[in-house]
């Protein structure tokens, strides 16, 4: 579903943020990306839907070359769901309107069809009663579930998550992780940047560990947690587990 091959990126000539990164995510696979702050996790995940350009290497999503794509980018982005740390909902739009916008503008769905789909996905994340509210009236956990629903209404072929629970109060983390666990169980292809190792142990197939712009480990979950090969991953795990 996603292949990342020999990808390098510089933010400026002196600073290489991604160093020859290669990995792949199969259809239905859940891959957790972890590593120290500043190691390039957000940058890597953003390259998958071309939110960040790369200077070398190739990224393919569902057989399409993202690195060279131009006019089809909005369509591709609509099919690659992305959930950020800070929700990024439109504050001046009601929840249901937040969920309809992309459907009508990018996918050309009618208002009625978009609304029906929006309500279906709100039900799925347990927020039907909040459809007519504004984002500011919801808790952080609820807003993040809205953000997930907003990605799902677009019928994504895969989902990217960038630290979806890091901005949440502890008591709200599980309500968001529960939705993600359900998605994973239903076979959604997912690439998830997170430090929630409980989530990784429960649903990940593979774990990627990054440090200083490099993919240092790319291992089956059992191998990663059982016996990480690199010192850097061992140190990282000893700090967060
Ligand atoms: P992580 O998500 O693992 O914390 P990031 O991908 O956000 O890492 O950042 C990796 C490095 O790139 C950091 O040193 C960060 O300061 C730098 N960086 C991120 N975004 C930009 C940008 N737009 N311009 C310049 N440097 C950036
Ligand atoms: Mg980040």
mmCIF file of C-alpha atoms and ligand atoms in Angstrom:
data_model
loop_
_atom_site.group_PDB
_atom_site.id
_atom_site.type_symbol
_atom_site.label_atom_id
_atom_site.label_comp_id
_atom_site.label_asym_id
_atom_site.label_seq_id
_atom_site.Cartn_x
_atom_site.Cartn_y
_atom_site.Cartn_z
ATOM 1 C CA UNK A 1 0.000 0.000 0.000
ATOM 2 C CA UNK A 2 2.808 2.403 0.939
ATOM 3 C CA UNK A 3 6.405 2.043 -0.179
ATOM 4 C CA UNK A 4 9.127 4.440 0.878
ATOM 5 C CA UNK A 5 12.360 3.850 -0.983
ATOM 6 C CA UNK A 6 15.698 5.522 -0.320
ATOM 7 C CA UNK A 7 14.023 8.751 0.699
ATOM 8 C CA UNK A 8 16.211 11.684 1.707
ATOM 9 C CA UNK A 9 15.124 15.160 2.595
ATOM 10 C CA UNK A 10 16.874 18.373 3.533
ATOM 11 C CA UNK A 11 15.121 21.318 5.150
ATOM 12 C CA UNK A 12 18.165 23.366 4.184
ATOM 13 C CA UNK A 13 21.537 22.487 2.656
ATOM 14 C CA UNK A 14 23.130 22.071 6.089
ATOM 15 C CA UNK A 15 20.383 19.957 7.614
ATOM 16 C CA UNK A 16 19.384 16.540 6.317
ATOM 17 C CA UNK A 17 16.227 15.541 8.153
ATOM 18 C CA UNK A 18 15.632 12.164 6.428
ATOM 19 C CA UNK A 19 18.554 9.926 5.558
ATOM 20 C CA UNK A 20 17.984 7.243 2.945
ATOM 21 C CA UNK A 21 14.805 5.908 4.552
ATOM 22 C CA UNK A 22 13.338 2.696 3.176
ATOM 23 C CA UNK A 23 10.289 0.820 4.425
ATOM 24 C CA UNK A 24 6.889 -0.418 3.302
ATOM 25 C CA UNK A 25 3.429 -0.849 4.742
ATOM 26 C CA UNK A 26 1.360 -3.721 3.370
ATOM 27 C CA UNK A 27 -2.395 -3.527 2.931
ATOM 28 C CA UNK A 28 -4.052 -4.104 6.305
ATOM 29 C CA UNK A 29 -0.845 -3.664 8.232
ATOM 30 C CA UNK A 30 -0.459 -1.398 11.277
ATOM 31 C CA UNK A 31 3.026 0.094 11.569
ATOM 32 C CA UNK A 32 4.010 2.147 14.593
ATOM 33 C CA UNK A 33 6.771 4.742 14.171
ATOM 34 C CA UNK A 34 8.595 5.780 17.315
ATOM 35 C CA UNK A 35 11.839 7.507 18.260
ATOM 36 C CA UNK A 36 13.160 10.543 20.085
ATOM 37 C CA UNK A 37 11.776 14.017 19.522
ATOM 38 C CA UNK A 38 13.325 15.612 16.437
ATOM 39 C CA UNK A 39 14.245 12.287 14.820
ATOM 40 C CA UNK A 40 12.120 12.978 11.719
ATOM 41 C CA UNK A 41 8.940 10.985 12.443
ATOM 42 C CA UNK A 42 6.503 13.785 11.548
ATOM 43 C CA UNK A 43 8.504 14.661 8.464
ATOM 44 C CA UNK A 44 8.534 11.042 7.276
ATOM 45 C CA UNK A 45 4.806 10.573 7.732
ATOM 46 C CA UNK A 46 4.045 13.874 6.002
ATOM 47 C CA UNK A 47 6.036 12.846 2.942
ATOM 48 C CA UNK A 48 3.570 9.983 2.393
ATOM 49 C CA UNK A 49 0.804 12.352 1.318
ATOM 50 C CA UNK A 50 3.240 14.901 -0.093
ATOM 51 C CA UNK A 51 2.697 17.476 2.634
ATOM 52 C CA UNK A 52 6.499 17.599 2.617
ATOM 53 C CA UNK A 53 8.460 17.246 -0.629
ATOM 54 C CA UNK A 54 11.579 15.066 -0.743
ATOM 55 C CA UNK A 55 14.820 15.608 -2.656
ATOM 56 C CA UNK A 56 15.695 11.972 -3.261
ATOM 57 C CA UNK A 57 13.969 8.626 -3.353
ATOM 58 C CA UNK A 58 10.491 7.421 -4.251
ATOM 59 C CA UNK A 59 7.234 7.121 -2.364
ATOM 60 C CA UNK A 60 4.385 5.080 -3.801
ATOM 61 C CA UNK A 61 0.858 4.898 -2.407
ATOM 62 C CA UNK A 62 -1.464 2.288 -3.875
ATOM 63 C CA UNK A 63 0.700 2.105 -6.984
ATOM 64 C CA UNK A 64 0.858 5.873 -7.514
ATOM 65 C CA UNK A 65 4.122 7.773 -7.402
ATOM 66 C CA UNK A 66 3.584 10.510 -4.814
ATOM 67 C CA UNK A 67 7.000 12.069 -5.361
ATOM 68 C CA UNK A 68 6.265 13.099 -8.953
ATOM 69 C CA UNK A 69 2.521 13.653 -8.657
ATOM 70 C CA UNK A 70 1.088 17.129 -9.273
ATOM 71 C CA UNK A 71 -2.475 17.531 -10.461
ATOM 72 C CA UNK A 72 -3.857 14.454 -8.707
ATOM 73 C CA UNK A 73 -2.480 15.470 -5.304
ATOM 74 C CA UNK A 74 -5.779 16.696 -3.765
ATOM 75 C CA UNK A 75 -7.424 13.389 -4.726
ATOM 76 C CA UNK A 76 -4.554 11.383 -3.300
ATOM 77 C CA UNK A 77 -4.566 13.365 -0.070
ATOM 78 C CA UNK A 78 -8.284 12.800 0.309
ATOM 79 C CA UNK A 79 -7.688 9.034 0.114
ATOM 80 C CA UNK A 80 -4.813 9.087 2.591
ATOM 81 C CA UNK A 81 -6.428 10.034 5.891
ATOM 82 C CA UNK A 82 -4.259 12.138 8.164
ATOM 83 C CA UNK A 83 -4.779 12.815 11.853
ATOM 84 C CA UNK A 84 -2.549 15.350 13.601
ATOM 85 C CA UNK A 85 -1.586 15.974 17.194
ATOM 86 C CA UNK A 86 -3.620 19.191 17.386
ATOM 87 C CA UNK A 87 -6.808 18.000 15.599
ATOM 88 C CA UNK A 88 -6.760 20.879 13.062
ATOM 89 C CA UNK A 89 -10.562 21.170 12.886
ATOM 90 C CA UNK A 90 -12.110 24.343 11.451
ATOM 91 C CA UNK A 91 -13.160 26.244 14.597
ATOM 92 C CA UNK A 92 -15.822 28.342 12.845
ATOM 93 C CA UNK A 93 -17.626 25.315 11.387
ATOM 94 C CA UNK A 94 -19.966 22.946 13.207
ATOM 95 C CA UNK A 95 -18.784 19.377 13.663
ATOM 96 C CA UNK A 96 -21.041 18.056 10.896
ATOM 97 C CA UNK A 97 -19.845 20.869 8.590
ATOM 98 C CA UNK A 98 -16.228 19.966 9.338
ATOM 99 C CA UNK A 99 -17.070 16.462 8.135
ATOM 100 C CA UNK A 100 -18.878 17.584 4.951
ATOM 101 C CA UNK A 101 -16.418 20.100 3.515
ATOM 102 C CA UNK A 102 -13.891 17.704 1.973
ATOM 103 C CA UNK A 103 -16.617 15.406 0.707
ATOM 104 C CA UNK A 104 -18.403 18.121 -1.270
ATOM 105 C CA UNK A 105 -15.342 20.048 -2.459
ATOM 106 C CA UNK A 106 -12.843 17.281 -3.185
ATOM 107 C CA UNK A 107 -15.102 14.299 -3.882
ATOM 108 C CA UNK A 108 -18.010 16.251 -5.399
ATOM 109 C CA UNK A 109 -20.625 14.577 -3.221
ATOM 110 C CA UNK A 110 -24.024 16.229 -2.793
ATOM 111 C CA UNK A 111 -24.773 18.008 0.503
ATOM 112 C CA UNK A 112 -27.257 15.292 1.426
ATOM 113 C CA UNK A 113 -24.894 12.423 0.672
ATOM 114 C CA UNK A 114 -22.083 14.160 2.549
ATOM 115 C CA UNK A 115 -24.272 14.776 5.564
ATOM 116 C CA UNK A 116 -25.495 11.172 5.649
ATOM 117 C CA UNK A 117 -21.927 9.909 5.535
ATOM 118 C CA UNK A 118 -20.865 12.423 8.194
ATOM 119 C CA UNK A 119 -23.592 11.263 10.569
ATOM 120 C CA UNK A 120 -22.676 7.631 9.965
ATOM 121 C CA UNK A 121 -19.039 8.260 10.888
ATOM 122 C CA UNK A 122 -19.962 10.405 13.891
ATOM 123 C CA UNK A 123 -22.026 7.492 15.137
ATOM 124 C CA UNK A 124 -19.051 5.226 14.676
ATOM 125 C CA UNK A 125 -16.868 7.403 16.927
ATOM 126 C CA UNK A 126 -19.717 7.862 19.407
ATOM 127 C CA UNK A 127 -20.388 11.565 18.810
ATOM 128 C CA UNK A 128 -23.800 11.701 17.125
ATOM 129 C CA UNK A 129 -25.139 14.008 19.839
ATOM 130 C CA UNK A 130 -22.450 16.617 19.117
ATOM 131 C CA UNK A 131 -23.021 17.095 15.371
ATOM 132 C CA UNK A 132 -24.378 20.624 15.699
ATOM 133 C CA UNK A 133 -21.718 21.893 18.119
ATOM 134 C CA UNK A 134 -18.524 23.777 17.347
ATOM 135 C CA UNK A 135 -15.089 22.208 17.972
ATOM 136 C CA UNK A 136 -14.429 24.564 20.898
ATOM 137 C CA UNK A 137 -17.410 23.081 22.743
ATOM 138 C CA UNK A 138 -15.868 19.589 22.723
ATOM 139 C CA UNK A 139 -13.140 18.053 24.859
ATOM 140 C CA UNK A 140 -9.749 17.274 23.320
ATOM 141 C CA UNK A 141 -10.575 13.569 23.134
ATOM 142 C CA UNK A 142 -13.867 14.286 21.407
ATOM 143 C CA UNK A 143 -12.206 16.679 18.952
ATOM 144 C CA UNK A 144 -9.651 14.053 18.056
ATOM 145 C CA UNK A 145 -12.404 11.497 17.440
ATOM 146 C CA UNK A 146 -14.045 14.078 15.157
ATOM 147 C CA UNK A 147 -10.721 14.448 13.332
ATOM 148 C CA UNK A 148 -10.617 10.675 12.816
ATOM 149 C CA UNK A 149 -14.229 10.680 11.572
ATOM 150 C CA UNK A 150 -13.369 13.547 9.225
ATOM 151 C CA UNK A 151 -10.665 11.393 7.654
ATOM 152 C CA UNK A 152 -12.969 8.355 7.465
ATOM 153 C CA UNK A 153 -15.785 10.113 5.571
ATOM 154 C CA UNK A 154 -13.392 10.347 2.618
ATOM 155 C CA UNK A 155 -13.203 6.532 2.360
ATOM 156 C CA UNK A 156 -9.434 6.483 2.863
ATOM 157 C CA UNK A 157 -7.320 3.617 1.577
ATOM 158 C CA UNK A 158 -4.911 4.122 4.470
ATOM 159 C CA UNK A 159 -4.576 6.343 7.547
ATOM 160 C CA UNK A 160 -1.613 8.297 8.880
ATOM 161 C CA UNK A 161 -1.565 9.379 12.519
ATOM 162 C CA UNK A 162 0.990 11.814 13.951
ATOM 163 C CA UNK A 163 1.040 11.558 17.753
ATOM 164 C CA UNK A 164 -2.768 11.611 17.934
ATOM 165 C CA UNK A 165 -2.874 11.377 21.722
ATOM 166 C CA UNK A 166 0.127 13.504 22.768
ATOM 167 C CA UNK A 167 -1.900 16.686 23.239
ATOM 168 C CA UNK A 168 -4.617 14.994 25.293
ATOM 169 C CA UNK A 169 -5.187 14.842 29.021
ATOM 170 C CA UNK A 170 -4.457 11.314 30.262
ATOM 171 C CA UNK A 171 -8.109 10.433 30.867
ATOM 172 C CA UNK A 172 -8.925 11.096 27.210
ATOM 173 C CA UNK A 173 -6.189 9.042 25.634
ATOM 174 C CA UNK A 174 -8.032 5.741 25.752
ATOM 175 C CA UNK A 175 -11.191 6.956 24.040
ATOM 176 C CA UNK A 176 -9.053 7.903 21.045
ATOM 177 C CA UNK A 177 -6.892 4.771 21.145
ATOM 178 C CA UNK A 178 -10.062 2.628 21.326
ATOM 179 C CA UNK A 179 -11.287 4.099 18.026
ATOM 180 C CA UNK A 180 -7.863 3.417 16.492
ATOM 181 C CA UNK A 181 -7.831 -0.160 17.783
ATOM 182 C CA UNK A 182 -11.264 -0.746 16.193
ATOM 183 C CA UNK A 183 -10.006 0.647 12.878
ATOM 184 C CA UNK A 184 -6.988 -1.613 12.997
ATOM 185 C CA UNK A 185 -9.163 -4.647 13.731
ATOM 186 C CA UNK A 186 -11.321 -3.819 10.729
ATOM 187 C CA UNK A 187 -8.237 -4.086 8.543
ATOM 188 C CA UNK A 188 -7.395 -0.432 7.942
ATOM 189 C CA UNK A 189 -3.825 0.113 6.754
ATOM 190 C CA UNK A 190 -2.267 2.443 9.321
ATOM 191 C CA UNK A 191 1.011 4.237 9.906
ATOM 192 C CA UNK A 192 1.015 5.639 13.428
ATOM 193 C CA UNK A 193 3.601 7.890 15.048
ATOM 194 C CA UNK A 194 3.078 7.361 18.766
ATOM 195 C CA UNK A 195 4.795 6.787 22.074
ATOM 196 C CA UNK A 196 1.864 4.706 23.291
ATOM 197 C CA UNK A 197 3.701 1.418 23.470
ATOM 198 C CA UNK A 198 0.600 -0.270 24.897
ATOM 199 C CA UNK A 199 -1.134 0.503 21.609
ATOM 200 C CA UNK A 200 1.893 -0.745 19.675
ATOM 201 C CA UNK A 201 1.970 -4.015 21.613
ATOM 202 C CA UNK A 202 -1.743 -4.540 21.149
ATOM 203 C CA UNK A 203 -2.266 -3.801 17.458
ATOM 204 C CA UNK A 204 0.973 -3.082 15.600
ATOM 205 C CA UNK A 205 2.343 -5.607 13.171
ATOM 206 C CA UNK A 206 5.655 -3.817 12.885
ATOM 207 C CA UNK A 207 7.531 -1.103 14.726
ATOM 208 C CA UNK A 208 9.873 1.381 13.053
ATOM 209 C CA UNK A 209 12.378 3.161 15.264
ATOM 210 C CA UNK A 210 13.892 6.404 13.993
ATOM 211 C CA UNK A 211 16.843 8.374 15.262
ATOM 212 C CA UNK A 212 18.513 11.424 13.712
ATOM 213 C CA UNK A 213 16.660 11.025 10.409
ATOM 214 C CA UNK A 214 17.436 7.347 9.970
ATOM 215 C CA UNK A 215 15.261 4.286 10.189
ATOM 216 C CA UNK A 216 17.402 2.459 12.719
ATOM 217 C CA UNK A 217 15.065 -0.509 13.232
ATOM 218 C CA UNK A 218 12.166 -1.888 11.245
ATOM 219 C CA UNK A 219 11.048 -5.044 12.962
ATOM 220 C CA UNK A 220 8.125 -7.278 13.758
ATOM 221 C CA UNK A 221 6.525 -6.112 16.988
ATOM 222 C CA UNK A 222 7.650 -9.182 18.941
ATOM 223 C CA UNK A 223 11.265 -8.716 17.842
ATOM 224 C CA UNK A 224 11.282 -5.001 18.546
ATOM 225 C CA UNK A 225 9.996 -5.314 22.090
ATOM 226 C CA UNK A 226 11.647 -8.672 22.786
ATOM 227 C CA UNK A 227 15.154 -7.885 21.618
ATOM 228 C CA UNK A 228 15.789 -4.566 19.887
ATOM 229 C CA UNK A 229 19.005 -4.879 17.895
ATOM 230 C CA UNK A 230 20.399 -1.364 18.222
ATOM 231 C CA UNK A 231 21.692 0.365 21.338
ATOM 232 C CA UNK A 232 19.698 3.427 20.403
ATOM 233 C CA UNK A 233 16.386 1.552 20.387
ATOM 234 C CA UNK A 234 17.272 -0.216 23.642
ATOM 235 C CA UNK A 235 17.999 3.101 25.314
ATOM 236 C CA UNK A 236 14.800 4.623 23.955
ATOM 237 C CA UNK A 237 12.710 1.702 25.196
ATOM 238 C CA UNK A 238 14.326 1.719 28.611
ATOM 239 C CA UNK A 239 13.296 5.355 29.007
ATOM 240 C CA UNK A 240 9.672 5.031 27.973
ATOM 241 C CA UNK A 241 8.634 1.548 29.119
HETATM 242 P P1 LIG B 1 9.790 14.356 15.163
HETATM 243 O O1 LIG B 1 8.391 14.310 14.635
HETATM 244 O O2 LIG B 1 10.447 13.015 15.243
HETATM 245 O O3 LIG B 1 9.878 15.079 16.480
HETATM 246 P P2 LIG B 1 10.245 16.234 12.996
HETATM 247 O O4 LIG B 1 10.055 15.514 11.707
HETATM 248 O O5 LIG B 1 9.135 17.104 13.450
HETATM 249 O O6 LIG B 1 10.658 15.179 14.125
HETATM 250 O O7 LIG B 1 11.547 17.151 12.912
HETATM 251 C C1 LIG B 1 12.800 16.621 12.604
HETATM 252 C C2 LIG B 1 13.805 17.735 12.599
HETATM 253 O O8 LIG B 1 13.507 18.639 11.537
HETATM 254 C C3 LIG B 1 13.821 18.561 13.859
HETATM 255 O O9 LIG B 1 15.159 18.906 14.134
HETATM 256 C C4 LIG B 1 13.016 19.779 13.496
HETATM 257 O O10 LIG B 1 13.426 20.895 14.243
HETATM 258 C C5 LIG B 1 13.338 19.957 12.035
HETATM 259 N N1 LIG B 1 12.222 20.551 11.264
HETATM 260 C C6 LIG B 1 10.943 20.148 11.254
HETATM 261 N N2 LIG B 1 10.188 20.885 10.427
HETATM 262 C C7 LIG B 1 11.023 21.809 9.892
HETATM 263 C C8 LIG B 1 10.866 22.869 8.938
HETATM 264 N N3 LIG B 1 9.683 23.115 8.378
HETATM 265 N N4 LIG B 1 11.967 23.597 8.634
HETATM 266 C C9 LIG B 1 13.165 23.342 9.193
HETATM 267 N N5 LIG B 1 13.397 22.352 10.077
HETATM 268 C C10 LIG B 1 12.344 21.595 10.430
HETATM 269 MG MG1 LIG B 2 6.621 14.916 15.447
#
